[in-house]
PDB file of N, CA and C in Angstrom:
ATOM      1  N   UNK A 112     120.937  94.927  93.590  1.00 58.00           N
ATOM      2  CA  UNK A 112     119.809  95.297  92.758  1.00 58.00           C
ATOM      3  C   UNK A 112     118.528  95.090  93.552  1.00 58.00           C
ATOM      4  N   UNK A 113     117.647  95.523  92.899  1.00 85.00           N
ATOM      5  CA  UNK A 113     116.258  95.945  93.778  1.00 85.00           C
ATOM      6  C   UNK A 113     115.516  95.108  92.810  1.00 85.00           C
ATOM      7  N   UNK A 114     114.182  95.185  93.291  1.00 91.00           N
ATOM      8  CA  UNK A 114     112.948  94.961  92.738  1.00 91.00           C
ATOM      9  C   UNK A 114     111.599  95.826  92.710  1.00 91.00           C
ATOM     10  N   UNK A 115     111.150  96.446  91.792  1.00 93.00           N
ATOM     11  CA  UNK A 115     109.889  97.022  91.631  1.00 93.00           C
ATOM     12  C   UNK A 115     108.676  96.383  92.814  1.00 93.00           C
ATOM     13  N   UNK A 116     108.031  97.296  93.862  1.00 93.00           N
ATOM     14  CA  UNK A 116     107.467  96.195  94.802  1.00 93.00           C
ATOM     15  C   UNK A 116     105.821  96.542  94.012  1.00 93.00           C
ATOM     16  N   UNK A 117     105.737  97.865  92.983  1.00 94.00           N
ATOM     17  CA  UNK A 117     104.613  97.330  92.386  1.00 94.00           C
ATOM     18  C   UNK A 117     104.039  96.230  91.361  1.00 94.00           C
ATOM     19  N   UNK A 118     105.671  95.785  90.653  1.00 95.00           N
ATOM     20  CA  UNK A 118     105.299  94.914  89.731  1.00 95.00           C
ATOM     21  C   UNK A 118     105.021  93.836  90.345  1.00 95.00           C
ATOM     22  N   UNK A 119     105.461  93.448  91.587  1.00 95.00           N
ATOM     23  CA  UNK A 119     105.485  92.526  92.508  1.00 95.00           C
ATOM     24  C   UNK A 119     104.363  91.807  93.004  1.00 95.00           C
ATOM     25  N   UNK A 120     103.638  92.746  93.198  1.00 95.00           N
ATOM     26  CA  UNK A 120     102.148  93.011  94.260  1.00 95.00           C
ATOM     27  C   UNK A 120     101.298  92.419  93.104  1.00 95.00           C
ATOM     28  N   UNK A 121     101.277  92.893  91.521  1.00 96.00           N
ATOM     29  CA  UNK A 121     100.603  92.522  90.547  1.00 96.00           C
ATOM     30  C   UNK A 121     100.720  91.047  90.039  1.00 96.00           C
ATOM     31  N   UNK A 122     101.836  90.660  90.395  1.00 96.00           N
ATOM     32  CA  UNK A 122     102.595  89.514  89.876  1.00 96.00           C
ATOM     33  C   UNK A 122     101.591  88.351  90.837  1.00 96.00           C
ATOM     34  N   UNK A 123     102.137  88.788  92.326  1.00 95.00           N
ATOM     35  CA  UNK A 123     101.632  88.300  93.386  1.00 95.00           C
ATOM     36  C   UNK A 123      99.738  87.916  93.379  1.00 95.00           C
ATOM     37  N   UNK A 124      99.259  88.959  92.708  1.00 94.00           N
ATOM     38  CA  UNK A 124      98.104  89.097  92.533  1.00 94.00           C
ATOM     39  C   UNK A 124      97.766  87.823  91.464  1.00 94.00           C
ATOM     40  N   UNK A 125      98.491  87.691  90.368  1.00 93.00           N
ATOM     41  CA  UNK A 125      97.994  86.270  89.496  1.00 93.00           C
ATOM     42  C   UNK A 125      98.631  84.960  90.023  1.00 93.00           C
ATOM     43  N   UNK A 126      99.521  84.996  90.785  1.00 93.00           N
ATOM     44  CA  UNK A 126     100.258  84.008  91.227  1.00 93.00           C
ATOM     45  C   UNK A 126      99.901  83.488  92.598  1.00 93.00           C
ATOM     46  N   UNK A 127      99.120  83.502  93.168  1.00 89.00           N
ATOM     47  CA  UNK A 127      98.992  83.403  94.680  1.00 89.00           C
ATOM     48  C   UNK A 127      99.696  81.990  95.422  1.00 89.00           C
ATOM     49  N   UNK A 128      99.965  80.746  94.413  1.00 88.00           N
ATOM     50  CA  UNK A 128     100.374  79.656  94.612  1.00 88.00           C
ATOM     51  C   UNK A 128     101.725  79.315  94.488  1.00 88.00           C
ATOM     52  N   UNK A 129     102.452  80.918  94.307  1.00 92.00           N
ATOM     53  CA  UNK A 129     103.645  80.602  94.440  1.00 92.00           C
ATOM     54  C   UNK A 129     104.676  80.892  95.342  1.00 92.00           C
ATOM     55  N   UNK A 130     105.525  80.385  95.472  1.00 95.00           N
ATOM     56  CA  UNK A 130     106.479  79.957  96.427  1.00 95.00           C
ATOM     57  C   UNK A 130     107.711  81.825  96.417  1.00 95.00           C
ATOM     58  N   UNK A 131     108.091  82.540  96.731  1.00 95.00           N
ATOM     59  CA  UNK A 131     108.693  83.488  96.403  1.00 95.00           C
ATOM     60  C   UNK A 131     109.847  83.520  97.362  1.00 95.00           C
ATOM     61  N   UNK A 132     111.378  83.843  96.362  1.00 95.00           N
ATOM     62  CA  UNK A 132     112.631  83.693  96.955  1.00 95.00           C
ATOM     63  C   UNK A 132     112.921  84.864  96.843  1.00 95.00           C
ATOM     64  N   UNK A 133     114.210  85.065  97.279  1.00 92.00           N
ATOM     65  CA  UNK A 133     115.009  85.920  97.191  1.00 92.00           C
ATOM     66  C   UNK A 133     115.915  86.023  96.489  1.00 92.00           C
ATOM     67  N   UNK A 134     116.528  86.311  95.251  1.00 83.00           N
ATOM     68  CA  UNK A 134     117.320  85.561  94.408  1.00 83.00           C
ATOM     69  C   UNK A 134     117.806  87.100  93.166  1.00 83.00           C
ATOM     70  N   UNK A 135     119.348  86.333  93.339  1.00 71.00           N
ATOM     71  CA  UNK A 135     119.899  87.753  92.249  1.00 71.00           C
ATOM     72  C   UNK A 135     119.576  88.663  92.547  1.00 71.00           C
ATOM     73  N   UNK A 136     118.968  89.283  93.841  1.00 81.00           N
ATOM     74  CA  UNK A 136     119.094  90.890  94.219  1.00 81.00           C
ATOM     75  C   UNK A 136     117.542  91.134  94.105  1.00 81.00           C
ATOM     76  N   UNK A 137     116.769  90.159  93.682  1.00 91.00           N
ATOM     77  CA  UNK A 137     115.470  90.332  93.166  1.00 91.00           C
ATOM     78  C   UNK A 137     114.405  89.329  93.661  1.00 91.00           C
ATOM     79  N   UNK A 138     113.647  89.175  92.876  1.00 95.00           N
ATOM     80  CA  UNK A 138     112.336  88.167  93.682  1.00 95.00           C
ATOM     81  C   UNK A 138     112.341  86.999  92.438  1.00 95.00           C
ATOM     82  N   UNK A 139     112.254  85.853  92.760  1.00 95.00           N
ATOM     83  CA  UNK A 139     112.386  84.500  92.322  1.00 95.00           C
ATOM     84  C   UNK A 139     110.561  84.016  92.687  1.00 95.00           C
ATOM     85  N   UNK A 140     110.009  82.986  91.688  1.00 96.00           N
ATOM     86  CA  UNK A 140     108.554  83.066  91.788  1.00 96.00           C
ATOM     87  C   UNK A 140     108.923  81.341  91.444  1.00 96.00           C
ATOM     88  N   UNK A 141     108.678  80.684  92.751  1.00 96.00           N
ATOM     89  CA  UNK A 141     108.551  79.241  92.636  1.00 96.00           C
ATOM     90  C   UNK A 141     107.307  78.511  92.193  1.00 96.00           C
ATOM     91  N   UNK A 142     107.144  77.497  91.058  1.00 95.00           N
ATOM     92  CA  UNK A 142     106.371  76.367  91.184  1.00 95.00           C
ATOM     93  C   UNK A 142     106.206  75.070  91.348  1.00 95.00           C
ATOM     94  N   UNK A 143     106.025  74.832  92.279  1.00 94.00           N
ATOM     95  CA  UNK A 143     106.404  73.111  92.331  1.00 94.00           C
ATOM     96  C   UNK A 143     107.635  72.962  92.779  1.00 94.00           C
ATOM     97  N   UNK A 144     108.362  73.846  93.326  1.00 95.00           N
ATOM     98  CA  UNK A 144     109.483  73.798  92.941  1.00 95.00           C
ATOM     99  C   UNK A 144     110.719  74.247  91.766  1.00 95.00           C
ATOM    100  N   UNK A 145     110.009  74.627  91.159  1.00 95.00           N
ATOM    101  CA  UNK A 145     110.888  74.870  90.144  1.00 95.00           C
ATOM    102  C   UNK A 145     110.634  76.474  89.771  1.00 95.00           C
ATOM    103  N   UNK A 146     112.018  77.663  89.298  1.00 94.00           N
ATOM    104  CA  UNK A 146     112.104  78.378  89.115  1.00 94.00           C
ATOM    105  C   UNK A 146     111.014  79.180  87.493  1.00 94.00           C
ATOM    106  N   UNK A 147     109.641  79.717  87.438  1.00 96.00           N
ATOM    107  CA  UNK A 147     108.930  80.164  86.541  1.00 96.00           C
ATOM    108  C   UNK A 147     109.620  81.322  85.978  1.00 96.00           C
ATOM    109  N   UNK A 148     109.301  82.460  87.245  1.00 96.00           N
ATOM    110  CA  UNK A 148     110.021  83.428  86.511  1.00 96.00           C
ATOM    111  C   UNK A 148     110.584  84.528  87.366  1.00 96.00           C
ATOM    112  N   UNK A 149     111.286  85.580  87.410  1.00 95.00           N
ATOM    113  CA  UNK A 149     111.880  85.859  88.480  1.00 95.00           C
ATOM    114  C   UNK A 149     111.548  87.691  87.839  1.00 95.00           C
ATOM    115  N   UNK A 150     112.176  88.978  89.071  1.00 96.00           N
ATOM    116  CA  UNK A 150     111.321  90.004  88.962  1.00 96.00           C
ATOM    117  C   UNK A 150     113.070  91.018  89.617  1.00 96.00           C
ATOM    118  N   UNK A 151     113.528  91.753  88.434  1.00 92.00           N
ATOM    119  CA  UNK A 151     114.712  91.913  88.802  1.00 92.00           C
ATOM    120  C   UNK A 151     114.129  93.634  88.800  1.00 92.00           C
ATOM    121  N   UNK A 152     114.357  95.208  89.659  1.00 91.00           N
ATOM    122  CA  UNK A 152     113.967  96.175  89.032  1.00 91.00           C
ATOM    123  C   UNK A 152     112.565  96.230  88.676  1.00 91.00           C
ATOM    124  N   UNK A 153     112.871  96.640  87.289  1.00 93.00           N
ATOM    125  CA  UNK A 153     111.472  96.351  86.870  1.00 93.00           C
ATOM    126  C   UNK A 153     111.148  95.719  85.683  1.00 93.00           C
ATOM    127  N   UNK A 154     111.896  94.837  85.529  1.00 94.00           N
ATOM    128  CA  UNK A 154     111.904  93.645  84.308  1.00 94.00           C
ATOM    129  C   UNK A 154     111.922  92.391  84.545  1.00 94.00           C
ATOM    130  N   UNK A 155     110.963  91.628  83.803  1.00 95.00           N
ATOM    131  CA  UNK A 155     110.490  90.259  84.268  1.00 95.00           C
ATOM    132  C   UNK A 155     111.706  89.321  83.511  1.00 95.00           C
ATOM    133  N   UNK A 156     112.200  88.606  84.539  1.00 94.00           N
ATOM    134  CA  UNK A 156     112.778  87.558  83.627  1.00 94.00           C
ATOM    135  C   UNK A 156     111.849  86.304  84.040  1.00 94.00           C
ATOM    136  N   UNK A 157     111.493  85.581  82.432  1.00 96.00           N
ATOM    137  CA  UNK A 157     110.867  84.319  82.270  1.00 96.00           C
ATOM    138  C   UNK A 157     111.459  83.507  81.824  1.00 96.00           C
ATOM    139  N   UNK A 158     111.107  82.300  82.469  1.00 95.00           N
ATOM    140  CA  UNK A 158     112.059  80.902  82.020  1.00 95.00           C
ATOM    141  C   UNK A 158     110.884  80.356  80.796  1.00 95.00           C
ATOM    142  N   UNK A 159     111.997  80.087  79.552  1.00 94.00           N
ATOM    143  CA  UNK A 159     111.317  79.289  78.623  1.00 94.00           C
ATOM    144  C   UNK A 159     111.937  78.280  78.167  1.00 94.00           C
ATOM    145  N   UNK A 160     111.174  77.448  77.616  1.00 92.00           N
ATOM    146  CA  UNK A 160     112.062  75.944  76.212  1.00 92.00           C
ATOM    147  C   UNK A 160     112.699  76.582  75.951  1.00 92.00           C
ATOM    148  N   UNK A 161     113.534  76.036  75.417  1.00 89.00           N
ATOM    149  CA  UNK A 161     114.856  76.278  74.592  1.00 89.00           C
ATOM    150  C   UNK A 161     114.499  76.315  72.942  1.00 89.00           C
ATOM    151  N   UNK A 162     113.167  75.626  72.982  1.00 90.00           N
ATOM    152  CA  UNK A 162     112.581  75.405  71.414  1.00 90.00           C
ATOM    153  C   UNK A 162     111.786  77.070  71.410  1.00 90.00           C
ATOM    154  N   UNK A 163     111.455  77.219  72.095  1.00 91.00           N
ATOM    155  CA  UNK A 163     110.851  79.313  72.206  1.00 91.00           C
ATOM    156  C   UNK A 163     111.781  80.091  72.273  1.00 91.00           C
ATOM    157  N   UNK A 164     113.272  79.854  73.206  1.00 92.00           N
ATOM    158  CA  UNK A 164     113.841  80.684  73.555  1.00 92.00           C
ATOM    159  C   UNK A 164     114.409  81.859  72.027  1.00 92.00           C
ATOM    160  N   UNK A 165     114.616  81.358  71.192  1.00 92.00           N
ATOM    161  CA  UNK A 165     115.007  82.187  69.784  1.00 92.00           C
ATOM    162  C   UNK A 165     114.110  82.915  69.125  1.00 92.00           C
ATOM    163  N   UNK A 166     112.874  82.707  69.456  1.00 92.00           N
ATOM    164  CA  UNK A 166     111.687  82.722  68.527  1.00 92.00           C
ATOM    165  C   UNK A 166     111.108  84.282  69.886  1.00 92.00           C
ATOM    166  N   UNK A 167     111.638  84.100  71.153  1.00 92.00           N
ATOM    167  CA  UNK A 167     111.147  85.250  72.438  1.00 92.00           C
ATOM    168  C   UNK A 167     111.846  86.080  71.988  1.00 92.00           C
ATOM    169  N   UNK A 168     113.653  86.191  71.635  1.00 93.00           N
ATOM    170  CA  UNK A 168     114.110  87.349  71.670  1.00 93.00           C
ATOM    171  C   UNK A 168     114.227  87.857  70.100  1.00 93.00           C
ATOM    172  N   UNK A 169     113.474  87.300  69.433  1.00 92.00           N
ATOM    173  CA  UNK A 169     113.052  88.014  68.011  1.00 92.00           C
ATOM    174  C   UNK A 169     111.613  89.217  68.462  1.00 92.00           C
ATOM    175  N   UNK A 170     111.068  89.665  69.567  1.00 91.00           N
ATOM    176  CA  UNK A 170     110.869  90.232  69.802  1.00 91.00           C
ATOM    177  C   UNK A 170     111.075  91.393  69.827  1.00 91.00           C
ATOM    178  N   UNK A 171     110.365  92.661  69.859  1.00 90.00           N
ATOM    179  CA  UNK A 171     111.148  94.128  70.141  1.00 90.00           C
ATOM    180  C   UNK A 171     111.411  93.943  71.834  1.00 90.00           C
ATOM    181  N   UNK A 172     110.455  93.752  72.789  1.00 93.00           N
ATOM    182  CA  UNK A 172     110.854  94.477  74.383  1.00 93.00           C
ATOM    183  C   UNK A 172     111.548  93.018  74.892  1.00 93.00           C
ATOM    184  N   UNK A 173     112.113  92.059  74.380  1.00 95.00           N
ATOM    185  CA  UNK A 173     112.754  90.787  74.704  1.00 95.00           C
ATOM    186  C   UNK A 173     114.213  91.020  74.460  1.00 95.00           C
ATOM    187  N   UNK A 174     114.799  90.807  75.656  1.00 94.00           N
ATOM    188  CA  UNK A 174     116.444  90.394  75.452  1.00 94.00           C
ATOM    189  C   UNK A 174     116.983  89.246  76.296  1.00 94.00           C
ATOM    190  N   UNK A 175     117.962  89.162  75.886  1.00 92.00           N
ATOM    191  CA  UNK A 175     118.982  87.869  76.483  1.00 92.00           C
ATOM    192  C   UNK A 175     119.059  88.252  77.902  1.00 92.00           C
ATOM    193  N   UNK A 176     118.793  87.591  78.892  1.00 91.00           N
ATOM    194  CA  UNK A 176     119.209  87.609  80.297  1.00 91.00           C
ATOM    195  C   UNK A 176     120.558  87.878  81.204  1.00 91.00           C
ATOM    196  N   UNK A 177     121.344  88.759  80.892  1.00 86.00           N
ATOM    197  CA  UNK A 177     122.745  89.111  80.976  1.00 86.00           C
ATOM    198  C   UNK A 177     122.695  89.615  82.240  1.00 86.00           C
ATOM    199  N   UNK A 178     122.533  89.836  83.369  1.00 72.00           N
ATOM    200  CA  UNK A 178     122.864  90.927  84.344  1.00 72.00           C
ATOM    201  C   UNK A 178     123.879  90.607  84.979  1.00 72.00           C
ATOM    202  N   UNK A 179     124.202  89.204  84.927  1.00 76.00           N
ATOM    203  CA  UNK A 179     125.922  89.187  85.511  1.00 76.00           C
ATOM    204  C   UNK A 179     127.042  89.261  84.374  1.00 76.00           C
ATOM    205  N   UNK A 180     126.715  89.512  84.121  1.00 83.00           N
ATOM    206  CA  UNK A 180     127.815  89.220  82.456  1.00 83.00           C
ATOM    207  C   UNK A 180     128.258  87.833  81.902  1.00 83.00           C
ATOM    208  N   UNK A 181     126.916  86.873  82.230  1.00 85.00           N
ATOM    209  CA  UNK A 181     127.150  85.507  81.533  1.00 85.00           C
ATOM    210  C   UNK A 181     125.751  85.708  80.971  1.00 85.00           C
ATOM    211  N   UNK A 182     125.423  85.505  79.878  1.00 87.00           N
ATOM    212  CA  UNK A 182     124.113  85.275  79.415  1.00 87.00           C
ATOM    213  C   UNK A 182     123.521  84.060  79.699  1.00 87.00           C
ATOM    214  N   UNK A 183     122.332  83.867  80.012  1.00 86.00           N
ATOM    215  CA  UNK A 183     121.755  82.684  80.472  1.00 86.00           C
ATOM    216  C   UNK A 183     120.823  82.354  79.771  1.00 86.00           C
ATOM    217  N   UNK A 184     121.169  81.239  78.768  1.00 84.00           N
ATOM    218  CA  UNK A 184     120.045  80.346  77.730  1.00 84.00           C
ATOM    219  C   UNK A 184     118.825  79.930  78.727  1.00 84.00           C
ATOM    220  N   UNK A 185     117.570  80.219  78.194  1.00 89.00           N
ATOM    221  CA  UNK A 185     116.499  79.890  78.496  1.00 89.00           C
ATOM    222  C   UNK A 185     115.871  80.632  79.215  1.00 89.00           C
ATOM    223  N   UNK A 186     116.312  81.732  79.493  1.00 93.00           N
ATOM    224  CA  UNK A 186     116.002  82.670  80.303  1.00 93.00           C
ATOM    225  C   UNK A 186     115.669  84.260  79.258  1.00 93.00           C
ATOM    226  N   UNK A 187     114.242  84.875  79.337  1.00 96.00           N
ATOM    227  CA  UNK A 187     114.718  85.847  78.573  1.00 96.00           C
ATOM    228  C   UNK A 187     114.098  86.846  79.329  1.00 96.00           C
ATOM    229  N   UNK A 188     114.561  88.351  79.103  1.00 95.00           N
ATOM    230  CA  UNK A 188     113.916  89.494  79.956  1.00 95.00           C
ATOM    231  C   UNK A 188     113.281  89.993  79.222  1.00 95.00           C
ATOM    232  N   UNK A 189     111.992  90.496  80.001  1.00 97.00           N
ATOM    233  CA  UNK A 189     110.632  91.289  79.221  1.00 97.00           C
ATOM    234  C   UNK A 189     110.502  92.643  79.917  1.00 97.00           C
ATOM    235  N   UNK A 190     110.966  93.911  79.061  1.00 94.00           N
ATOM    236  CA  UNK A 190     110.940  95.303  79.615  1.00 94.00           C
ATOM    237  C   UNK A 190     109.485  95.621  79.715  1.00 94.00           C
ATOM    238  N   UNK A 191     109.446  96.825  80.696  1.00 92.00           N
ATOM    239  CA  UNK A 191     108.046  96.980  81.494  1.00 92.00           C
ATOM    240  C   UNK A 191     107.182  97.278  80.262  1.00 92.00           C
ATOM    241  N   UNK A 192     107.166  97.539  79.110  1.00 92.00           N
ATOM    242  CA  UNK A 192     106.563  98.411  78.411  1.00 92.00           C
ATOM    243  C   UNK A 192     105.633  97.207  77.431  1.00 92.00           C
ATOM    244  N   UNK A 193     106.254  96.061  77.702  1.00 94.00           N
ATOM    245  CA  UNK A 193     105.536  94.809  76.948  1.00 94.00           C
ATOM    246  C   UNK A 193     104.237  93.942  78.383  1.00 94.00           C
ATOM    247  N   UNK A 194     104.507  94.271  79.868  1.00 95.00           N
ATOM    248  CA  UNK A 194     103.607  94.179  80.082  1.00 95.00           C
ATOM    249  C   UNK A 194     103.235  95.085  81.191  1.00 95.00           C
ATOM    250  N   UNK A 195     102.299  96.103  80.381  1.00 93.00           N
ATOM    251  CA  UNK A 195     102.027  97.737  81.300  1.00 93.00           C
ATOM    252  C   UNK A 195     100.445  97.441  81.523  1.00 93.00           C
ATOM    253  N   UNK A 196     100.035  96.329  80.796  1.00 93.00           N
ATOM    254  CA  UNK A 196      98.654  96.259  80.924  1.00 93.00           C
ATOM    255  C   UNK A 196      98.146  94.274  81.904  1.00 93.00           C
ATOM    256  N   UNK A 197      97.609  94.153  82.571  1.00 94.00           N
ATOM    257  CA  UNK A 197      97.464  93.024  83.357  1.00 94.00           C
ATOM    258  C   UNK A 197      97.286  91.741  82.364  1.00 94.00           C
ATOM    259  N   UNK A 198      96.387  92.119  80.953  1.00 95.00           N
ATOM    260  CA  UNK A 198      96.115  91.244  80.109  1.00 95.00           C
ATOM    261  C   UNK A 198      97.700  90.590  79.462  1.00 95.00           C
ATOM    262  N   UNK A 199      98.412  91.577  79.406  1.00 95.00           N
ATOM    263  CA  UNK A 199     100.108  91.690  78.678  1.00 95.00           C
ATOM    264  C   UNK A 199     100.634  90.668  79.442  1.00 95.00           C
ATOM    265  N   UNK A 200     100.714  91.096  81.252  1.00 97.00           N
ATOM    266  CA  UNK A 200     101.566  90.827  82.210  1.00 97.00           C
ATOM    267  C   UNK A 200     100.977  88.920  81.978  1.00 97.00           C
ATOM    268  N   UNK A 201     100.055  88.883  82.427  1.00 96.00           N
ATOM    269  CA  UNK A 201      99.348  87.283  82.351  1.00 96.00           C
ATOM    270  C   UNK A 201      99.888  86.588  80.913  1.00 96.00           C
ATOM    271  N   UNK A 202     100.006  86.998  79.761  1.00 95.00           N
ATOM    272  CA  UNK A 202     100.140  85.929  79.133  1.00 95.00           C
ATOM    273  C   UNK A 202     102.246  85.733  78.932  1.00 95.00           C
ATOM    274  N   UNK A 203     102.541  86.476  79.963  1.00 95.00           N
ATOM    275  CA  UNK A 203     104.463  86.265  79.849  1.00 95.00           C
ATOM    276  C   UNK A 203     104.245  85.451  81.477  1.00 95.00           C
ATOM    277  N   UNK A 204     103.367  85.848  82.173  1.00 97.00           N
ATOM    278  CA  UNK A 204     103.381  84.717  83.521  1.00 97.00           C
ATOM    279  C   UNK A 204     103.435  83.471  82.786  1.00 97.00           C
ATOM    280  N   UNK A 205     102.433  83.347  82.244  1.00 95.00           N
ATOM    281  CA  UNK A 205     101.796  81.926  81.676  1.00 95.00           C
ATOM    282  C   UNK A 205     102.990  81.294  80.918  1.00 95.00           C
ATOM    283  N   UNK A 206     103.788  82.233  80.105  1.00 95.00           N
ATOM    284  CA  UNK A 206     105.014  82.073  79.208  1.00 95.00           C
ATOM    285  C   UNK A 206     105.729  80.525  80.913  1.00 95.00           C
ATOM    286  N   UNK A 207     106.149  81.441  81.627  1.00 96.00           N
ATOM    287  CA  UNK A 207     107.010  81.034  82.897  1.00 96.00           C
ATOM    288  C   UNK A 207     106.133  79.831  83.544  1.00 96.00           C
ATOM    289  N   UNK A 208     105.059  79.862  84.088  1.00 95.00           N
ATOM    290  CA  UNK A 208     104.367  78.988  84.331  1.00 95.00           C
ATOM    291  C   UNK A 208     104.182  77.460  83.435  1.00 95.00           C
ATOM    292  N   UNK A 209     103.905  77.815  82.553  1.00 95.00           N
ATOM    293  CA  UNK A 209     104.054  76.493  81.690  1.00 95.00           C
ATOM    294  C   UNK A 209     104.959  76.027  81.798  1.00 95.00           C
ATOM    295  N   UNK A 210     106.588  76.706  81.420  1.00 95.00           N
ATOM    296  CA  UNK A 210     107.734  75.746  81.639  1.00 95.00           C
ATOM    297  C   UNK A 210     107.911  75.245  83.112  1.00 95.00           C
ATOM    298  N   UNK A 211     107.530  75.681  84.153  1.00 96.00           N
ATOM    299  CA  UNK A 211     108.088  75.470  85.293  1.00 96.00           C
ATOM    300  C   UNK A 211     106.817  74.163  85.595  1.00 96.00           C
ATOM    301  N   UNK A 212     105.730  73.935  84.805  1.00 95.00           N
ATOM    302  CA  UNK A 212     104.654  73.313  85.262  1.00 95.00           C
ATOM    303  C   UNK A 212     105.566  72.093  83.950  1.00 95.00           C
ATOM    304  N   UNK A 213     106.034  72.030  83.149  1.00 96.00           N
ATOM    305  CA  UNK A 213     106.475  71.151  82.497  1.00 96.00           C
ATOM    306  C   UNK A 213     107.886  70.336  82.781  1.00 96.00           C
ATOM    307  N   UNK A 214     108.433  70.729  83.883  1.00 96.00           N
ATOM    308  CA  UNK A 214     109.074  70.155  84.931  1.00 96.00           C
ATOM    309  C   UNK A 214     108.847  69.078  85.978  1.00 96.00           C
ATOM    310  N   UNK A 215     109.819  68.031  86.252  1.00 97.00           N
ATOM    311  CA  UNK A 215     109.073  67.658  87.633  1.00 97.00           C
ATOM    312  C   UNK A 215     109.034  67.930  88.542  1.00 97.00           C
ATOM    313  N   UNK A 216     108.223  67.874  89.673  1.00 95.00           N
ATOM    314  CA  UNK A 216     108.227  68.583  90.677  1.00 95.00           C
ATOM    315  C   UNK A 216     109.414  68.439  91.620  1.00 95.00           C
ATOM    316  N   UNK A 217     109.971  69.507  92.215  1.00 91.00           N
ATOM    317  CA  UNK A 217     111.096  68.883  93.260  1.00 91.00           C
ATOM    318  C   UNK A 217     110.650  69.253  94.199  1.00 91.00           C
TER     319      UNK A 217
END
């Protein structure tokens, strides 16, 4: 799998302090160490609480994180169409950022 290198560049653009892997075929966005949110195609997966995670995919453009065929709690994917606008994209960073900033650092 690929990664969108424009969503990337935008991502890159609010994130400048982060650490970026290579991960699942896609781009992985480190803080502190710890995994925020990652950039598969062209759909953001964001790491959240587990106390949000039910309350994200009651959403319309939110689903369960499946691309290997295990679903992964705490993890949810946000289709391009929820953030097409920079104001959109920033507050699902922030979603990822907070949890990964509510971690300790490794």
């Amino acid at each position: 799998m690929a990664y969108e290198a424009s969503v990337a560049k935008r991502i890159c653009k609010h994130l400048p302090d982060s650490i970026i892997k290579k991960m699942f075929g896609g781009l992985s966005f480190m803080i502190q160490g710890n995994m925020a949110l990652g950039l598969m195609r062209n759909e953001l997966m964001i790491r959240v609480a587990s106390k949000q995670y039910q309350d994200m995919l009651g959403r319309p453009c939110v689903k369960v994180m499946d691309w290997s065929g295990r679903p992964m709690k705490g993890f949810i994917v946000v289709i391009e169409e929820d953030y097409a606008d920079d104001a959109d994209l920033l507050i699902w960073l922030q979603r990822g950022l907070d949890y990964a900033l509510s971690l300790p650092a490794k």
